[in-house]
Amino acid sequence: MKAVAVTGGIGSGKSVVCAHLQRCGVPVYDSDSRTKTLYDRCPGLIEEVEEAFGMCFRDGDGRLDRRALAAVAFADRAALERLESIVHPKVLEDFIDWRDSYPGQGWRGYAGAEPFVVMESAIILGKPAFLSQVDAVVLVTAPLERRIDRAVRRDACPREDIIARMASQETVEDGVDALIINDSDLETLYRRTDSAFSGLFKIIG
């Protein structure tokens, strides 16, 4: 089964692109939501993170306090890398199991392409282990101020917090197979998505 990564920074519109693909019948692995599910399904994962940081990250119900963890993990690069070294191998294993659960026969998917699935991930371009599991990467991008405004409205966060998160998820265009520019309305974004994926499968087959 072929896999395509859809990536982009905060507020770029990658989730809107992925929602469009889902409506077209493409299975989408949302890395953020699946990671949250892993924390809920695997109490041992929270314990491992707490041990690595020497702190408690649970709320009154014993579940992961995501805000507390984010405040520590996004404080500096070393902390984020420490968290990723624990969590990412488990996310990668989960993605591979999910991808391989889809049959490769009889399902044509989207735009007449061979069957494929999508991984939505903001950080895959800097993660060789994840890149090795996909056949192509599509980058969704937008002007910086639009991205900031969208994220502030969506997350109800201070502008400074959004900018700090963006800095921790810096995205480069190296290694990208297709680019979708999200600087207009939704219908334009959908058309550009259709065009990008149609052209993409002429490259990867």
mmCIF file of N, CA and C in Angstrom, residues 9-146:
data_model
loop_
_atom_site.group_PDB
_atom_site.id
_atom_site.type_symbol
_atom_site.label_atom_id
_atom_site.label_comp_id
_atom_site.label_asym_id
_atom_site.label_seq_id
_atom_site.Cartn_x
_atom_site.Cartn_y
_atom_site.Cartn_z
ATOM 1 N N GLY A 9 3.286 23.679 8.200
ATOM 2 C CA GLY A 9 3.366 24.296 9.515
ATOM 3 C C GLY A 9 2.006 24.600 10.104
ATOM 4 N N ILE A 10 2.025 25.074 11.336
ATOM 5 C CA ILE A 10 0.799 25.462 12.028
ATOM 6 C C ILE A 10 0.053 26.521 11.207
ATOM 7 N N GLY A 11 -1.246 26.301 11.015
ATOM 8 C CA GLY A 11 -2.060 27.265 10.294
ATOM 9 C C GLY A 11 -1.915 27.223 8.787
ATOM 10 N N SER A 12 -1.190 26.241 8.266
ATOM 11 C CA SER A 12 -0.982 26.173 6.815
ATOM 12 C C SER A 12 -2.220 25.685 6.069
ATOM 13 N N GLY A 13 -3.036 24.876 6.741
ATOM 14 C CA GLY A 13 -4.222 24.317 6.093
ATOM 15 C C GLY A 13 -4.080 22.849 5.751
ATOM 16 N N LYS A 14 -3.054 22.177 6.295
ATOM 17 C CA LYS A 14 -2.866 20.758 5.960
ATOM 18 C C LYS A 14 -4.040 19.911 6.436
ATOM 19 N N SER A 15 -4.654 20.269 7.559
ATOM 20 C CA SER A 15 -5.793 19.489 8.045
ATOM 21 C C SER A 15 -7.003 19.665 7.133
ATOM 22 N N VAL A 16 -7.160 20.842 6.549
ATOM 23 C CA VAL A 16 -8.251 21.084 5.595
ATOM 24 C C VAL A 16 -8.018 20.243 4.345
ATOM 25 N N VAL A 17 -6.774 20.199 3.884
ATOM 26 C CA VAL A 17 -6.436 19.360 2.738
ATOM 27 C C VAL A 17 -6.735 17.900 3.045
ATOM 28 N N CYS A 18 -6.351 17.442 4.223
ATOM 29 C CA CYS A 18 -6.579 16.038 4.588
ATOM 30 C C CYS A 18 -8.066 15.726 4.720
ATOM 31 N N ALA A 19 -8.848 16.670 5.227
ATOM 32 C CA ALA A 19 -10.302 16.469 5.307
ATOM 33 C C ALA A 19 -10.896 16.331 3.910
ATOM 34 N N HIS A 20 -10.397 17.105 2.970
ATOM 35 C CA HIS A 20 -10.842 16.997 1.575
ATOM 36 C C HIS A 20 -10.498 15.623 1.009
ATOM 37 N N LEU A 21 -9.294 15.152 1.279
ATOM 38 C CA LEU A 21 -8.882 13.832 0.805
ATOM 39 C C LEU A 21 -9.769 12.736 1.402
ATOM 40 N N GLN A 22 -10.102 12.879 2.684
ATOM 41 C CA GLN A 22 -10.983 11.889 3.315
ATOM 42 C C GLN A 22 -12.347 11.852 2.639
ATOM 43 N N ARG A 23 -12.869 13.007 2.292
ATOM 44 C CA ARG A 23 -14.159 13.042 1.603
ATOM 45 C C ARG A 23 -14.071 12.376 0.234
ATOM 46 N N CYS A 24 -12.875 12.339 -0.332
ATOM 47 C CA CYS A 24 -12.659 11.665 -1.617
ATOM 48 C C CYS A 24 -12.406 10.172 -1.437
ATOM 49 N N GLY A 25 -12.430 9.691 -0.193
ATOM 50 C CA GLY A 25 -12.273 8.268 0.071
ATOM 51 C C GLY A 25 -10.889 7.821 0.481
ATOM 52 N N VAL A 26 -9.986 8.754 0.770
ATOM 53 C CA VAL A 26 -8.615 8.399 1.146
ATOM 54 C C VAL A 26 -8.518 8.232 2.660
ATOM 55 N N PRO A 27 -8.026 7.095 3.148
ATOM 56 C CA PRO A 27 -7.791 6.947 4.587
ATOM 57 C C PRO A 27 -6.672 7.898 5.038
ATOM 58 N N VAL A 28 -6.894 8.614 6.137
ATOM 59 C CA VAL A 28 -5.910 9.581 6.636
ATOM 60 C C VAL A 28 -5.529 9.246 8.074
ATOM 61 N N TYR A 29 -4.238 9.148 8.303
ATOM 62 C CA TYR A 29 -3.689 8.935 9.645
ATOM 63 C C TYR A 29 -3.303 10.301 10.199
ATOM 64 N N ASP A 30 -4.058 10.787 11.184
ATOM 65 C CA ASP A 30 -3.781 12.072 11.819
ATOM 66 C C ASP A 30 -2.787 11.830 12.954
ATOM 67 N N SER A 31 -1.546 12.200 12.739
ATOM 68 C CA SER A 31 -0.497 11.883 13.711
ATOM 69 C C SER A 31 -0.780 12.471 15.085
ATOM 70 N N ASP A 32 -1.294 13.700 15.141
ATOM 71 C CA ASP A 32 -1.559 14.335 16.429
ATOM 72 C C ASP A 32 -2.610 13.574 17.229
ATOM 73 N N SER A 33 -3.743 13.288 16.589
ATOM 74 C CA SER A 33 -4.823 12.621 17.320
ATOM 75 C C SER A 33 -4.442 11.188 17.673
ATOM 76 N N ARG A 34 -3.711 10.502 16.791
ATOM 77 C CA ARG A 34 -3.297 9.135 17.092
ATOM 78 C C ARG A 34 -2.306 9.109 18.250
ATOM 79 N N THR A 35 -1.437 10.118 18.337
ATOM 80 C CA THR A 35 -0.497 10.189 19.456
ATOM 81 C C THR A 35 -1.251 10.381 20.763
ATOM 82 N N LYS A 36 -2.257 11.253 20.758
ATOM 83 C CA LYS A 36 -3.073 11.448 21.957
ATOM 84 C C LYS A 36 -3.748 10.147 22.364
ATOM 85 N N THR A 37 -4.209 9.379 21.377
ATOM 86 C CA THR A 37 -4.838 8.090 21.666
ATOM 87 C C THR A 37 -3.837 7.123 22.277
ATOM 88 N N LEU A 38 -2.605 7.164 21.797
ATOM 89 C CA LEU A 38 -1.573 6.283 22.354
ATOM 90 C C LEU A 38 -1.343 6.573 23.832
ATOM 91 N N TYR A 39 -1.305 7.844 24.200
ATOM 92 C CA TYR A 39 -1.146 8.201 25.612
ATOM 93 C C TYR A 39 -2.292 7.624 26.445
ATOM 94 N N ASP A 40 -3.509 7.688 25.891
ATOM 95 C CA ASP A 40 -4.673 7.190 26.622
ATOM 96 C C ASP A 40 -4.688 5.662 26.701
ATOM 97 N N ARG A 41 -4.214 5.015 25.624
ATOM 98 C CA ARG A 41 -4.242 3.553 25.582
ATOM 99 C C ARG A 41 -3.084 2.906 26.333
ATOM 100 N N CYS A 42 -1.996 3.648 26.470
ATOM 101 C CA CYS A 42 -0.771 3.056 27.022
ATOM 102 C C CYS A 42 -0.310 3.827 28.258
ATOM 103 N N PRO A 43 -0.815 3.496 29.428
ATOM 104 C CA PRO A 43 -0.385 4.191 30.649
ATOM 105 C C PRO A 43 1.124 4.129 30.847
ATOM 106 N N GLY A 44 1.746 3.067 30.372
ATOM 107 C CA GLY A 44 3.191 2.937 30.503
ATOM 108 C C GLY A 44 3.939 4.018 29.747
ATOM 109 N N LEU A 45 3.334 4.565 28.698
ATOM 110 C CA LEU A 45 3.969 5.627 27.935
ATOM 111 C C LEU A 45 4.061 6.895 28.778
ATOM 112 N N ILE A 46 3.007 7.228 29.491
ATOM 113 C CA ILE A 46 3.035 8.408 30.358
ATOM 114 C C ILE A 46 4.097 8.223 31.437
ATOM 115 N N GLU A 47 4.157 7.027 32.007
ATOM 116 C CA GLU A 47 5.150 6.758 33.044
ATOM 117 C C GLU A 47 6.567 6.936 32.516
ATOM 118 N N GLU A 48 6.799 6.482 31.293
ATOM 119 C CA GLU A 48 8.122 6.602 30.694
ATOM 120 C C GLU A 48 8.489 8.077 30.491
ATOM 121 N N VAL A 49 7.539 8.878 30.052
ATOM 122 C CA VAL A 49 7.784 10.302 29.862
ATOM 123 C C VAL A 49 8.044 10.990 31.203
ATOM 124 N N GLU A 50 7.246 10.648 32.196
ATOM 125 C CA GLU A 50 7.431 11.255 33.518
ATOM 126 C C GLU A 50 8.798 10.904 34.094
ATOM 127 N N GLU A 51 9.217 9.678 33.904
ATOM 128 C CA GLU A 51 10.523 9.257 34.407
ATOM 129 C C GLU A 51 11.644 10.021 33.704
ATOM 130 N N ALA A 52 11.492 10.225 32.393
ATOM 131 C CA ALA A 52 12.529 10.923 31.624
ATOM 132 C C ALA A 52 12.673 12.380 32.054
ATOM 133 N N PHE A 53 11.563 13.010 32.440
ATOM 134 C CA PHE A 53 11.601 14.419 32.810
ATOM 135 C C PHE A 53 11.623 14.644 34.322
ATOM 136 N N GLY A 54 11.395 13.589 35.097
ATOM 137 C CA GLY A 54 11.380 13.731 36.543
ATOM 138 C C GLY A 54 10.238 14.580 37.037
ATOM 139 N N MET A 55 9.104 14.527 36.331
ATOM 140 C CA MET A 55 7.942 15.337 36.676
ATOM 141 C C MET A 55 6.667 14.539 36.473
ATOM 142 N N CYS A 56 5.612 14.958 37.142
ATOM 143 C CA CYS A 56 4.296 14.358 36.938
ATOM 144 C C CYS A 56 3.542 15.165 35.881
ATOM 145 N N PHE A 57 2.962 14.459 34.922
ATOM 146 C CA PHE A 57 2.198 15.119 33.856
ATOM 147 C C PHE A 57 0.759 14.613 33.828
ATOM 148 N N ARG A 58 0.194 14.254 34.968
ATOM 149 C CA ARG A 58 -1.173 13.735 35.006
ATOM 150 C C ARG A 58 -2.106 14.720 35.683
ATOM 151 N N ASP A 59 -3.364 14.677 35.234
ATOM 152 C CA ASP A 59 -4.364 15.510 35.876
ATOM 153 C C ASP A 59 -4.993 14.752 37.034
ATOM 154 N N GLY A 60 -6.046 15.307 37.601
ATOM 155 C CA GLY A 60 -6.674 14.690 38.763
ATOM 156 C C GLY A 60 -7.282 13.336 38.499
ATOM 157 N N ASP A 61 -7.573 13.032 37.231
ATOM 158 C CA ASP A 61 -8.143 11.746 36.856
ATOM 159 C C ASP A 61 -7.077 10.731 36.444
ATOM 160 N N GLY A 62 -5.816 11.131 36.537
ATOM 161 C CA GLY A 62 -4.737 10.221 36.170
ATOM 162 C C GLY A 62 -4.436 10.186 34.689
ATOM 163 N N ARG A 63 -5.082 11.068 33.905
ATOM 164 C CA ARG A 63 -4.831 11.134 32.474
ATOM 165 C C ARG A 63 -3.741 12.173 32.191
ATOM 166 N N LEU A 64 -3.209 12.123 30.984
ATOM 167 C CA LEU A 64 -2.139 13.040 30.619
ATOM 168 C C LEU A 64 -2.636 14.484 30.626
ATOM 169 N N ASP A 65 -1.895 15.346 31.321
ATOM 170 C CA ASP A 65 -2.143 16.780 31.296
ATOM 171 C C ASP A 65 -1.337 17.339 30.112
ATOM 172 N N ARG A 66 -1.995 17.493 28.982
ATOM 173 C CA ARG A 66 -1.290 17.848 27.750
ATOM 174 C C ARG A 66 -0.687 19.253 27.800
ATOM 175 N N ARG A 67 -1.354 20.154 28.465
ATOM 176 C CA ARG A 67 -0.820 21.511 28.573
ATOM 177 C C ARG A 67 0.473 21.533 29.394
ATOM 178 N N ALA A 68 0.489 20.768 30.471
ATOM 179 C CA ALA A 68 1.684 20.721 31.313
ATOM 180 C C ALA A 68 2.855 20.109 30.556
ATOM 181 N N LEU A 69 2.581 19.053 29.814
ATOM 182 C CA LEU A 69 3.641 18.422 29.032
ATOM 183 C C LEU A 69 4.141 19.355 27.936
ATOM 184 N N ALA A 70 3.228 20.026 27.244
ATOM 185 C CA ALA A 70 3.627 20.933 26.171
ATOM 186 C C ALA A 70 4.467 22.084 26.701
ATOM 187 N N ALA A 71 4.127 22.593 27.881
ATOM 188 C CA ALA A 71 4.876 23.711 28.460
ATOM 189 C C ALA A 71 6.331 23.335 28.692
ATOM 190 N N VAL A 72 6.565 22.087 29.048
ATOM 191 C CA VAL A 72 7.935 21.622 29.298
ATOM 192 C C VAL A 72 8.616 21.233 27.986
ATOM 193 N N ALA A 73 7.896 20.473 27.143
ATOM 194 C CA ALA A 73 8.514 19.928 25.929
ATOM 195 C C ALA A 73 8.882 21.018 24.927
ATOM 196 N N PHE A 74 8.084 22.085 24.859
ATOM 197 C CA PHE A 74 8.354 23.136 23.890
ATOM 198 C C PHE A 74 9.205 24.261 24.467
ATOM 199 N N ALA A 75 9.725 24.060 25.682
ATOM 200 C CA ALA A 75 10.550 25.087 26.304
ATOM 201 C C ALA A 75 11.907 25.203 25.634
ATOM 202 N N ASP A 76 12.443 24.089 25.177
ATOM 203 C CA ASP A 76 13.724 24.131 24.465
ATOM 204 C C ASP A 76 13.849 22.891 23.588
ATOM 205 N N ARG A 77 14.783 22.952 22.650
ATOM 206 C CA ARG A 77 14.964 21.891 21.660
ATOM 207 C C ARG A 77 15.334 20.569 22.313
ATOM 208 N N ALA A 78 16.190 20.605 23.324
ATOM 209 C CA ALA A 78 16.637 19.367 23.958
ATOM 210 C C ALA A 78 15.473 18.630 24.611
ATOM 211 N N ALA A 79 14.572 19.369 25.245
ATOM 212 C CA ALA A 79 13.413 18.747 25.890
ATOM 213 C C ALA A 79 12.501 18.104 24.852
ATOM 214 N N LEU A 80 12.291 18.797 23.741
ATOM 215 C CA LEU A 80 11.432 18.257 22.694
ATOM 216 C C LEU A 80 12.036 16.984 22.102
ATOM 217 N N GLU A 81 13.339 17.002 21.866
ATOM 218 C CA GLU A 81 14.001 15.820 21.316
ATOM 219 C C GLU A 81 13.929 14.650 22.290
ATOM 220 N N ARG A 82 14.022 14.933 23.588
ATOM 221 C CA ARG A 82 13.905 13.865 24.587
ATOM 222 C C ARG A 82 12.511 13.240 24.534
ATOM 223 N N LEU A 83 11.484 14.080 24.440
ATOM 224 C CA LEU A 83 10.118 13.560 24.356
ATOM 225 C C LEU A 83 9.926 12.746 23.084
ATOM 226 N N GLU A 84 10.409 13.279 21.972
ATOM 227 C CA GLU A 84 10.230 12.589 20.690
ATOM 228 C C GLU A 84 10.934 11.244 20.673
ATOM 229 N N SER A 85 12.077 11.138 21.331
ATOM 230 C CA SER A 85 12.805 9.868 21.349
ATOM 231 C C SER A 85 12.013 8.765 22.040
ATOM 232 N N ILE A 86 11.104 9.160 22.918
ATOM 233 C CA ILE A 86 10.265 8.191 23.627
ATOM 234 C C ILE A 86 8.997 7.885 22.832
ATOM 235 N N VAL A 87 8.370 8.931 22.327
ATOM 236 C CA VAL A 87 7.041 8.799 21.736
ATOM 237 C C VAL A 87 7.077 8.368 20.272
ATOM 238 N N HIS A 88 8.001 8.898 19.501
ATOM 239 C CA HIS A 88 7.980 8.661 18.057
ATOM 240 C C HIS A 88 8.113 7.199 17.642
ATOM 241 N N PRO A 89 8.950 6.389 18.282
ATOM 242 C CA PRO A 89 8.984 4.980 17.877
ATOM 243 C C PRO A 89 7.634 4.286 18.011
ATOM 244 N N LYS A 90 6.874 4.664 19.025
ATOM 245 C CA LYS A 90 5.558 4.061 19.229
ATOM 246 C C LYS A 90 4.557 4.571 18.198
ATOM 247 N N VAL A 91 4.671 5.859 17.832
ATOM 248 C CA VAL A 91 3.799 6.405 16.792
ATOM 249 C C VAL A 91 4.107 5.752 15.448
ATOM 250 N N LEU A 92 5.384 5.562 15.155
ATOM 251 C CA LEU A 92 5.771 4.936 13.898
ATOM 252 C C LEU A 92 5.238 3.513 13.804
ATOM 253 N N GLU A 93 5.354 2.768 14.880
ATOM 254 C CA GLU A 93 4.824 1.399 14.896
ATOM 255 C C GLU A 93 3.312 1.404 14.695
ATOM 256 N N ASP A 94 2.634 2.367 15.323
ATOM 257 C CA ASP A 94 1.184 2.478 15.181
ATOM 258 C C ASP A 94 0.810 2.802 13.742
ATOM 259 N N PHE A 95 1.569 3.711 13.106
ATOM 260 C CA PHE A 95 1.285 4.068 11.714
ATOM 261 C C PHE A 95 1.471 2.873 10.786
ATOM 262 N N ILE A 96 2.545 2.137 10.959
ATOM 263 C CA ILE A 96 2.805 0.986 10.093
ATOM 264 C C ILE A 96 1.687 -0.047 10.222
ATOM 265 N N ASP A 97 1.258 -0.315 11.460
ATOM 266 C CA ASP A 97 0.154 -1.261 11.666
ATOM 267 C C ASP A 97 -1.125 -0.751 11.001
ATOM 268 N N TRP A 98 -1.390 0.551 11.148
ATOM 269 C CA TRP A 98 -2.588 1.165 10.549
ATOM 270 C C TRP A 98 -2.522 1.083 9.029
ATOM 271 N N ARG A 99 -1.396 1.492 8.452
ATOM 272 C CA ARG A 99 -1.232 1.469 6.993
ATOM 273 C C ARG A 99 -1.422 0.068 6.435
ATOM 274 N N ASP A 100 -0.824 -0.898 7.092
ATOM 275 C CA ASP A 100 -0.862 -2.264 6.590
ATOM 276 C C ASP A 100 -2.208 -2.940 6.798
ATOM 277 N N SER A 101 -3.095 -2.278 7.531
ATOM 278 C CA SER A 101 -4.433 -2.850 7.734
ATOM 279 C C SER A 101 -5.341 -2.613 6.536
ATOM 280 N N TYR A 102 -4.904 -1.744 5.598
ATOM 281 C CA TYR A 102 -5.717 -1.458 4.421
ATOM 282 C C TYR A 102 -5.309 -2.365 3.277
ATOM 283 N N PRO A 103 -6.289 -2.973 2.603
ATOM 284 C CA PRO A 103 -5.968 -3.872 1.483
ATOM 285 C C PRO A 103 -5.434 -3.094 0.294
ATOM 286 N N GLY A 104 -4.563 -3.711 -0.466
ATOM 287 C CA GLY A 104 -3.988 -3.061 -1.632
ATOM 288 C C GLY A 104 -4.711 -3.387 -2.920
ATOM 289 N N GLN A 105 -5.781 -4.166 -2.848
ATOM 290 C CA GLN A 105 -6.480 -4.575 -4.061
ATOM 291 C C GLN A 105 -7.915 -4.052 -4.043
ATOM 292 N N GLY A 106 -8.412 -3.668 -5.220
ATOM 293 C CA GLY A 106 -9.834 -3.388 -5.388
ATOM 294 C C GLY A 106 -10.310 -2.031 -4.942
ATOM 295 N N TRP A 107 -9.422 -1.205 -4.413
ATOM 296 C CA TRP A 107 -9.831 0.125 -3.961
ATOM 297 C C TRP A 107 -9.029 1.151 -4.731
ATOM 298 N N ARG A 108 -9.694 1.980 -5.531
ATOM 299 C CA ARG A 108 -8.987 2.895 -6.425
ATOM 300 C C ARG A 108 -8.663 4.225 -5.768
ATOM 301 N N GLY A 109 -9.322 4.519 -4.678
ATOM 302 C CA GLY A 109 -8.953 5.726 -3.954
ATOM 303 C C GLY A 109 -9.375 7.002 -4.634
ATOM 304 N N TYR A 110 -8.415 7.851 -4.915
ATOM 305 C CA TYR A 110 -8.671 9.243 -5.290
ATOM 306 C C TYR A 110 -8.044 9.562 -6.643
ATOM 307 N N ALA A 111 -8.772 10.255 -7.487
ATOM 308 C CA ALA A 111 -8.276 10.755 -8.767
ATOM 309 C C ALA A 111 -7.721 9.651 -9.658
ATOM 310 N N GLY A 112 -8.294 8.456 -9.553
ATOM 311 C CA GLY A 112 -7.872 7.365 -10.414
ATOM 312 C C GLY A 112 -6.518 6.789 -10.090
ATOM 313 N N ALA A 113 -5.964 7.142 -8.935
ATOM 314 C CA ALA A 113 -4.636 6.662 -8.561
ATOM 315 C C ALA A 113 -4.705 5.233 -8.050
ATOM 316 N N GLU A 114 -3.546 4.631 -7.936
ATOM 317 C CA GLU A 114 -3.475 3.351 -7.249
ATOM 318 C C GLU A 114 -3.865 3.565 -5.788
ATOM 319 N N PRO A 115 -4.273 2.494 -5.092
ATOM 320 C CA PRO A 115 -4.649 2.659 -3.684
ATOM 321 C C PRO A 115 -3.524 3.296 -2.869
ATOM 322 N N PHE A 116 -3.888 4.220 -2.010
ATOM 323 C CA PHE A 116 -2.897 4.837 -1.133
ATOM 324 C C PHE A 116 -3.569 5.372 0.117
ATOM 325 N N VAL A 117 -2.747 5.609 1.137
ATOM 326 C CA VAL A 117 -3.202 6.227 2.377
ATOM 327 C C VAL A 117 -2.355 7.474 2.611
ATOM 328 N N VAL A 118 -2.807 8.304 3.538
ATOM 329 C CA VAL A 118 -2.118 9.552 3.844
ATOM 330 C C VAL A 118 -1.755 9.611 5.318
ATOM 331 N N MET A 119 -0.559 10.095 5.589
ATOM 332 C CA MET A 119 -0.168 10.450 6.955
ATOM 333 C C MET A 119 -0.128 11.967 7.048
ATOM 334 N N GLU A 120 -0.902 12.526 7.961
ATOM 335 C CA GLU A 120 -0.846 13.961 8.226
ATOM 336 C C GLU A 120 0.148 14.206 9.356
ATOM 337 N N SER A 121 1.202 14.947 9.072
ATOM 338 C CA SER A 121 2.252 15.183 10.068
ATOM 339 C C SER A 121 2.907 16.528 9.832
ATOM 340 N N ALA A 122 3.039 17.309 10.896
ATOM 341 C CA ALA A 122 3.658 18.629 10.769
ATOM 342 C C ALA A 122 5.180 18.550 10.693
ATOM 343 N N ILE A 123 5.764 17.454 11.163
ATOM 344 C CA ILE A 123 7.217 17.434 11.364
ATOM 345 C C ILE A 123 7.937 16.350 10.584
ATOM 346 N N ILE A 124 7.288 15.689 9.666
ATOM 347 C CA ILE A 124 7.874 14.509 9.036
ATOM 348 C C ILE A 124 9.142 14.820 8.241
ATOM 349 N N LEU A 125 9.275 16.038 7.714
ATOM 350 C CA LEU A 125 10.436 16.343 6.887
ATOM 351 C C LEU A 125 11.753 16.248 7.657
ATOM 352 N N GLY A 126 11.689 16.378 8.959
ATOM 353 C CA GLY A 126 12.901 16.256 9.761
ATOM 354 C C GLY A 126 13.052 14.907 10.428
ATOM 355 N N LYS A 127 12.249 13.918 10.019
ATOM 356 C CA LYS A 127 12.238 12.628 10.694
ATOM 357 C C LYS A 127 12.482 11.493 9.698
ATOM 358 N N PRO A 128 13.731 11.103 9.478
ATOM 359 C CA PRO A 128 14.050 10.066 8.482
ATOM 360 C C PRO A 128 13.307 8.747 8.701
ATOM 361 N N ALA A 129 13.090 8.360 9.953
ATOM 362 C CA ALA A 129 12.410 7.084 10.207
ATOM 363 C C ALA A 129 10.993 7.098 9.647
ATOM 364 N N PHE A 130 10.303 8.229 9.762
ATOM 365 C CA PHE A 130 8.945 8.350 9.219
ATOM 366 C C PHE A 130 8.991 8.488 7.700
ATOM 367 N N LEU A 131 9.941 9.264 7.186
ATOM 368 C CA LEU A 131 10.050 9.440 5.740
ATOM 369 C C LEU A 131 10.284 8.114 5.032
ATOM 370 N N SER A 132 10.977 7.200 5.698
ATOM 371 C CA SER A 132 11.264 5.910 5.072
ATOM 372 C C SER A 132 10.006 5.077 4.867
ATOM 373 N N GLN A 133 8.901 5.455 5.511
ATOM 374 C CA GLN A 133 7.670 4.678 5.434
ATOM 375 C C GLN A 133 6.638 5.286 4.488
ATOM 376 N N VAL A 134 6.984 6.377 3.786
ATOM 377 C CA VAL A 134 6.055 6.981 2.828
ATOM 378 C C VAL A 134 6.710 7.045 1.455
ATOM 379 N N ASP A 135 5.866 7.107 0.431
ATOM 380 C CA ASP A 135 6.352 7.130 -0.944
ATOM 381 C C ASP A 135 6.508 8.534 -1.502
ATOM 382 N N ALA A 136 5.871 9.511 -0.887
ATOM 383 C CA ALA A 136 5.947 10.888 -1.365
ATOM 384 C C ALA A 136 5.524 11.832 -0.242
ATOM 385 N N VAL A 137 5.922 13.097 -0.390
ATOM 386 C CA VAL A 137 5.579 14.119 0.598
ATOM 387 C C VAL A 137 4.949 15.307 -0.120
ATOM 388 N N VAL A 138 3.794 15.748 0.388
ATOM 389 C CA VAL A 138 3.105 16.931 -0.130
ATOM 390 C C VAL A 138 3.144 18.002 0.952
ATOM 391 N N LEU A 139 3.635 19.177 0.601
ATOM 392 C CA LEU A 139 3.731 20.282 1.550
ATOM 393 C C LEU A 139 2.625 21.296 1.281
ATOM 394 N N VAL A 140 1.869 21.636 2.328
ATOM 395 C CA VAL A 140 0.861 22.696 2.264
ATOM 396 C C VAL A 140 1.463 23.930 2.925
ATOM 397 N N THR A 141 1.425 25.051 2.227
ATOM 398 C CA THR A 141 2.038 26.265 2.767
ATOM 399 C C THR A 141 1.112 27.453 2.563
ATOM 400 N N ALA A 142 1.353 28.502 3.339
ATOM 401 C CA ALA A 142 0.543 29.719 3.263
ATOM 402 C C ALA A 142 1.390 30.874 3.779
ATOM 403 N N PRO A 143 1.023 32.112 3.444
ATOM 404 C CA PRO A 143 1.756 33.271 3.965
ATOM 405 C C PRO A 143 1.770 33.258 5.495
ATOM 406 N N LEU A 144 2.888 33.691 6.081
ATOM 407 C CA LEU A 144 3.091 33.590 7.522
ATOM 408 C C LEU A 144 1.986 34.265 8.322
ATOM 409 N N GLU A 145 1.608 35.491 7.966
ATOM 410 C CA GLU A 145 0.607 36.201 8.757
ATOM 411 C C GLU A 145 -0.741 35.499 8.717
ATOM 412 N N ARG A 146 -1.093 34.910 7.575
ATOM 413 C CA ARG A 146 -2.341 34.143 7.497
ATOM 414 C C ARG A 146 -2.273 32.943 8.413
#
